[in-house]
mmCIF file of C-alpha atoms and ligand atoms in Angstrom:
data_model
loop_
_atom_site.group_PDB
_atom_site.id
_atom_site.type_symbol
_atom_site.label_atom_id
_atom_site.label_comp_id
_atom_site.label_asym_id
_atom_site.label_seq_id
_atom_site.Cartn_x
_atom_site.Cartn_y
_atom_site.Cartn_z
ATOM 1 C CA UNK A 1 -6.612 2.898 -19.278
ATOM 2 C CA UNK A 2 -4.945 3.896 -16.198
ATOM 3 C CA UNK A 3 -1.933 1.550 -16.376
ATOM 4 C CA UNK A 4 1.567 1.088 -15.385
ATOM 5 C CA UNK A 5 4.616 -1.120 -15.165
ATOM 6 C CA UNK A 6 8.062 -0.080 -13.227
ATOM 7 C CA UNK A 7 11.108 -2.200 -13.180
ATOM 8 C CA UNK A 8 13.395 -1.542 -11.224
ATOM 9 C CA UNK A 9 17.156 -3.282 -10.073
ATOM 10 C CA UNK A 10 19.626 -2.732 -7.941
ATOM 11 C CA UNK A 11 22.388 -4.519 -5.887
ATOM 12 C CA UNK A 12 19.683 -5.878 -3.472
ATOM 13 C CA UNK A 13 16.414 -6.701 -5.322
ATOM 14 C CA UNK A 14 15.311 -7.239 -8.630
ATOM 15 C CA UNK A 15 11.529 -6.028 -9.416
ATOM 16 C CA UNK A 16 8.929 -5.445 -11.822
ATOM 17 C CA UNK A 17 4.967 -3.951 -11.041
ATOM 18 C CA UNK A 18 2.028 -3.613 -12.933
ATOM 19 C CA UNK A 19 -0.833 -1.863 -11.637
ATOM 20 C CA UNK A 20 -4.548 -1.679 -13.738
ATOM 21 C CA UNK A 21 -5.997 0.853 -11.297
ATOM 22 C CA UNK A 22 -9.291 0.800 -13.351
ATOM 23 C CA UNK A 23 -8.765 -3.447 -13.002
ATOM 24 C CA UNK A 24 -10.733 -6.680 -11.321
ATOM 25 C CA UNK A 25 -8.683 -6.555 -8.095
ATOM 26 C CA UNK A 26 -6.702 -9.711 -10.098
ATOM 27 C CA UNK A 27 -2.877 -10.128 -8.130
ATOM 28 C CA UNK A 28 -0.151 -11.994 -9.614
ATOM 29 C CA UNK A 29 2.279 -11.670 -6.893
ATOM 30 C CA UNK A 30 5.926 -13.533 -5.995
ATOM 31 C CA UNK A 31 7.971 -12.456 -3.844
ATOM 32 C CA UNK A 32 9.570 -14.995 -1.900
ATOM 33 C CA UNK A 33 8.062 -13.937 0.977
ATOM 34 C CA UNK A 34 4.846 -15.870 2.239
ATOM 35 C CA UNK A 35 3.022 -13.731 4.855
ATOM 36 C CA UNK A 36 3.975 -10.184 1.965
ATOM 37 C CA UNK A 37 2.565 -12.163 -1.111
ATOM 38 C CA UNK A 38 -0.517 -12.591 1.457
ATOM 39 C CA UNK A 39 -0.848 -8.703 2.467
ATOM 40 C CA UNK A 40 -0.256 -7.742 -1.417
ATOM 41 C CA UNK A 41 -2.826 -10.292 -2.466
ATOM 42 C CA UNK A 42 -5.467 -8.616 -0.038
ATOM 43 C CA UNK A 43 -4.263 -5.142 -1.525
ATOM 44 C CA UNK A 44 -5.057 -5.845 -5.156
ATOM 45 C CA UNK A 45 -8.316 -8.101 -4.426
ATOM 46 C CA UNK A 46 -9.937 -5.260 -1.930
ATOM 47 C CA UNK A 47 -9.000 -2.134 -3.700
ATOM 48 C CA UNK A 48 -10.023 -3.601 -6.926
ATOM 49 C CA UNK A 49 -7.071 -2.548 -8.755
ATOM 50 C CA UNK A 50 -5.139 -5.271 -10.440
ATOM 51 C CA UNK A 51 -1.106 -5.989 -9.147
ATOM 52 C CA UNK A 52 1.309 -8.090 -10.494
ATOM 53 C CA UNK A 53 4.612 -8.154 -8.842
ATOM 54 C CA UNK A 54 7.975 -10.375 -9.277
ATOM 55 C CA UNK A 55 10.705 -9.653 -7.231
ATOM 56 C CA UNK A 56 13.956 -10.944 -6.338
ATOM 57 C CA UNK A 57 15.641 -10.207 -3.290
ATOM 58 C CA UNK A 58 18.337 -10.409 -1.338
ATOM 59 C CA UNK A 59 16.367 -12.518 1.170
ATOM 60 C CA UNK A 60 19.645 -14.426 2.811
ATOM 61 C CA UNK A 61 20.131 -11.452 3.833
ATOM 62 C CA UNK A 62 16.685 -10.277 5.749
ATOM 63 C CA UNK A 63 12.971 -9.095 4.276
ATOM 64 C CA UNK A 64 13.776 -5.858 4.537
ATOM 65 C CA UNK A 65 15.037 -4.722 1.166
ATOM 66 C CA UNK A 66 12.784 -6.841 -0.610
ATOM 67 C CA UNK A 67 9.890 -5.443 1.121
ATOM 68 C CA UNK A 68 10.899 -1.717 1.489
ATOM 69 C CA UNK A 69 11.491 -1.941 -2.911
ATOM 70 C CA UNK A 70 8.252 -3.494 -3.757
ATOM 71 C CA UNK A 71 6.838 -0.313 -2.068
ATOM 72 C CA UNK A 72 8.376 2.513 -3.306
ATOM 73 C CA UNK A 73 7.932 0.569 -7.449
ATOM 74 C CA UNK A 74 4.548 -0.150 -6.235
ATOM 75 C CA UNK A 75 4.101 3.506 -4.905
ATOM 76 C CA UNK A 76 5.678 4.757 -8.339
ATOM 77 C CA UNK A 77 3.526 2.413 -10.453
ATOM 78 C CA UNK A 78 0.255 4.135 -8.606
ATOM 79 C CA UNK A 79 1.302 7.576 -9.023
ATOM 80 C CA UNK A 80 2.260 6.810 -12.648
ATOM 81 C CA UNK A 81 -1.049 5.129 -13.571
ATOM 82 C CA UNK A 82 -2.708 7.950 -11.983
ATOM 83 C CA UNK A 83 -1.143 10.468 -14.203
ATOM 84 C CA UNK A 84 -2.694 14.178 -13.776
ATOM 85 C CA UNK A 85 -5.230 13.066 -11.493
ATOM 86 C CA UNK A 86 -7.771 14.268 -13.792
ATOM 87 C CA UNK A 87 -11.600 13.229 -12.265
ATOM 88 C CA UNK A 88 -10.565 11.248 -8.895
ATOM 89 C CA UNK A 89 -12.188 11.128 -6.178
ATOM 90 C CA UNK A 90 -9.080 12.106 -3.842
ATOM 91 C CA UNK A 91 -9.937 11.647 -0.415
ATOM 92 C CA UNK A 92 -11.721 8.664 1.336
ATOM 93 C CA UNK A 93 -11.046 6.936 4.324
ATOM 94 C CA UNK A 94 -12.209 4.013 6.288
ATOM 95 C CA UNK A 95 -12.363 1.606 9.784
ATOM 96 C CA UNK A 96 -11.795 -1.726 8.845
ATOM 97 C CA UNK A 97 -12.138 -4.813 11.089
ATOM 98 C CA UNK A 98 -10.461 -8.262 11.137
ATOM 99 C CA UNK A 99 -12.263 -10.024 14.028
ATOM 100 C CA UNK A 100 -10.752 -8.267 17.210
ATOM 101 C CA UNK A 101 -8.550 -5.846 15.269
ATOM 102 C CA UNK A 102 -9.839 -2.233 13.899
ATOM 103 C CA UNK A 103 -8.018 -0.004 12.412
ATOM 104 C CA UNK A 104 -8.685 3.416 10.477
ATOM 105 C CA UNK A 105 -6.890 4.346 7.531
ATOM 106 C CA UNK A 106 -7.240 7.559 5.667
ATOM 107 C CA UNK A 107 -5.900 8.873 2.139
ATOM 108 C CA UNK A 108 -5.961 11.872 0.604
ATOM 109 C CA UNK A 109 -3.958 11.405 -3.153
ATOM 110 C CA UNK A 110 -2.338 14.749 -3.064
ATOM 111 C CA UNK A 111 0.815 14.770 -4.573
ATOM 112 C CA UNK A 112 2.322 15.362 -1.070
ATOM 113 C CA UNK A 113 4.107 12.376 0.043
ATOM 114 C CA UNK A 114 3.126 11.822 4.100
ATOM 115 C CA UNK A 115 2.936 8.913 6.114
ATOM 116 C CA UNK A 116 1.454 8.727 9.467
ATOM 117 C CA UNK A 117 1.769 5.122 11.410
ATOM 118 C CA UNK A 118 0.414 4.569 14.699
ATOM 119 C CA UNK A 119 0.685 0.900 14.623
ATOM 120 C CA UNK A 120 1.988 -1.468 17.269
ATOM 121 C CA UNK A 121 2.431 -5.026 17.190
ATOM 122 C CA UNK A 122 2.722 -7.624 20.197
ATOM 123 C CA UNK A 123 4.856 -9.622 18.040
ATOM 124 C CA UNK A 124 8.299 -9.147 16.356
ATOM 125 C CA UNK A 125 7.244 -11.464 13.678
ATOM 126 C CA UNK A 126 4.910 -13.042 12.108
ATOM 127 C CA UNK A 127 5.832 -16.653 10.552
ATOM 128 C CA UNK A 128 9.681 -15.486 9.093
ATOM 129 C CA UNK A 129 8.486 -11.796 8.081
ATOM 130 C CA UNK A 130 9.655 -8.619 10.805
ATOM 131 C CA UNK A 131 6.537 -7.234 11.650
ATOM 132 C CA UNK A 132 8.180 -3.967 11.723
ATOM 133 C CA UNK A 133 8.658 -4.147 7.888
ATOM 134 C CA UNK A 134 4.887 -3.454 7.724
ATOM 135 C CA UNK A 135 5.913 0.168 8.295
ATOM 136 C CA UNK A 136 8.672 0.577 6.107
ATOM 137 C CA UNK A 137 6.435 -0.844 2.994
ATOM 138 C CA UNK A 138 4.232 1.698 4.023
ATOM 139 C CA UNK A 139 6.240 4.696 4.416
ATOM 140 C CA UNK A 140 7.917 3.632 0.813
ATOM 141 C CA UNK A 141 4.397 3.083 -0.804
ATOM 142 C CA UNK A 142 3.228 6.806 0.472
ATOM 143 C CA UNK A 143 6.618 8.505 -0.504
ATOM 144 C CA UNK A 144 6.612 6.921 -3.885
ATOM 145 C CA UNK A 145 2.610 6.862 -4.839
ATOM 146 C CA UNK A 146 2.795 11.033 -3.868
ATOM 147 C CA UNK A 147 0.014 10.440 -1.326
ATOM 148 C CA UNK A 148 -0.941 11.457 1.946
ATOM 149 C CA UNK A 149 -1.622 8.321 4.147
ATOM 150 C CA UNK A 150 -2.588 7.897 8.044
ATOM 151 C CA UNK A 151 -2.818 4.394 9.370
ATOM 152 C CA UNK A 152 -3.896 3.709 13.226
ATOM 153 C CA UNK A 153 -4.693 0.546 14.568
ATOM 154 C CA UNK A 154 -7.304 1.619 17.432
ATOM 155 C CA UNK A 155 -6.970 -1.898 18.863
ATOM 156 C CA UNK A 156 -6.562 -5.203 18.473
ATOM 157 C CA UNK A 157 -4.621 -8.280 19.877
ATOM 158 C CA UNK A 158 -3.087 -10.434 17.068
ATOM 159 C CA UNK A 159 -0.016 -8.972 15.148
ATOM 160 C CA UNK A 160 -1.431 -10.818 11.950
ATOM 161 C CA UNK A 161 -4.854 -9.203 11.942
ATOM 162 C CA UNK A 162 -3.124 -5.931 12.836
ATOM 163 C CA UNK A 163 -1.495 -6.158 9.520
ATOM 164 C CA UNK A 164 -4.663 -7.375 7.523
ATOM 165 C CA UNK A 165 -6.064 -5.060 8.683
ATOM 166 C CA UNK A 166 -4.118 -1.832 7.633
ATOM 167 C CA UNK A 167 -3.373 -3.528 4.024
ATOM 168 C CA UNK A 168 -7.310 -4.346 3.569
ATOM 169 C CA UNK A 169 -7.954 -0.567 5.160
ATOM 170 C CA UNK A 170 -4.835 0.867 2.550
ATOM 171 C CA UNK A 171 -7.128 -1.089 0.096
ATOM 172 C CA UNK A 172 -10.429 0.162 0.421
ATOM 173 C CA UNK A 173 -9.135 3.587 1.128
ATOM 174 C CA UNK A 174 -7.219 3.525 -2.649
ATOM 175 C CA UNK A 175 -10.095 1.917 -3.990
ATOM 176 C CA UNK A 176 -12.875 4.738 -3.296
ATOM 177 C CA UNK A 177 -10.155 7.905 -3.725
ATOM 178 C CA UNK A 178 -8.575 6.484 -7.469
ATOM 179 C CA UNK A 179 -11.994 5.901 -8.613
ATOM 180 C CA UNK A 180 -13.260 8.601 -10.762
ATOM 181 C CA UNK A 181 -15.692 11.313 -9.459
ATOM 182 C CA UNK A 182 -18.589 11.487 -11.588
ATOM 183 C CA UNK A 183 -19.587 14.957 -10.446
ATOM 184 C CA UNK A 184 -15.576 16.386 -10.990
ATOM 185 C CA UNK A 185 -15.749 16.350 -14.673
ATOM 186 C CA UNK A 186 -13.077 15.164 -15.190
ATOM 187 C CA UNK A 187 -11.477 18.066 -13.452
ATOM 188 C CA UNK A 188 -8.253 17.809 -11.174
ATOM 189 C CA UNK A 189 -9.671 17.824 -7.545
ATOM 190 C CA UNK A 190 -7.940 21.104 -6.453
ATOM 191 C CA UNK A 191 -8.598 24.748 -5.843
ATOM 192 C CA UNK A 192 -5.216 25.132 -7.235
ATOM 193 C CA UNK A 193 -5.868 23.056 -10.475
ATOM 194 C CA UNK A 194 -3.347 20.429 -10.181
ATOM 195 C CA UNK A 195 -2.215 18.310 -7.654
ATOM 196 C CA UNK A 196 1.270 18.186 -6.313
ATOM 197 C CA UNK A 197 2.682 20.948 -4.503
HETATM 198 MN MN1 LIG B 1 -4.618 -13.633 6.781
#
């Protein structure tokens, strides 16, 4: 099984993941946060991979360490569960609408940790979260995972479906590059034979 759990505790947050990357798309997610728990229940029920995550934050303070943290021990759980990498598919990518919004996001799960964000949002917030967290949980999810991740929002109006719509894209994307490759043989999907570097 392609499984994981990180904990992971520091001054500002408190946090524990599990990822089933071979799962039901099942989330079990707290974070204190509303409008996050949302965007990480999307992740888990469109990329099919199952996500539990607790975490305690410093939230008197702002979102922002709660949310950056979740990303990179959700980032590390991925990379974890996906081990050598043996059989994935490794690239995919996808254009994903939420009614007005469309946005393309495209993976390639390389071992080379790069995030590319061309994502704006006519809002600072949305409800009590700082819209501009969207990218940090981003950029700490790529670093961590070991992936190679462009996100662009080609349009759209509403700073809510902007975000859907990058977390449902993030999920579809993970969902067809994790899953294995029937035709790889179970091989590592690289000319150098192993991913990484
Ligand atoms: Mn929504």
């Amino acid at each position: 099984m392609r499984t994981a759990t990180i904990k992971r505790k520091t001054k500002e947050t408190d946090i524990a993941v599990s990822v089933n990357l071979d799962g039901k798309g099942v989330s079990d997610v707290a974070t204190g946060i509303g409008f996050f728990d949302h965007m990480l229940d999307l992740l888990a029920r469109h990329s099919g991979i199952d996500i539990s995550v607790k975490a305690q934050g410093d939230l008197h303070v702002d979102h922002h360490h709660t949310t950056e943290d979740v990303g990179i021990a959700l980032g590390q759980a991925v990379k974890q569960a996906l081990g050598d990498m043996a059989g994935i598919t490794r690239y995919a990518g996808v254009h994903l609408p939420m009614d007005e919004t469309l946005s393309r996001v495209v993976i390639d799960i390389s071992g080379r940790p790069v995030l590319v964000f061309r994502v704006e949002f006519p809002r600072d917030k949305i409800g009590e979260f700082d819209t501009e967290l969207v990218r940090e949980w981003f950029h700490a999810f790529a670093m961590n995972a070991g992936i190679t991740l462009h996100v662009e929002t080609l349009y759209g109006e509403n700073s809510h479906h902007i975000s859907e719509s990058c977390f449902k894209g993030l999920a579809r994307a993970l969902r067809a590059a994790v899953a294995i490759d029937p035709r790889a043989n179970g091989a590592v999907p690289s000319t150098k034979g192993q991913l990484g570097g």
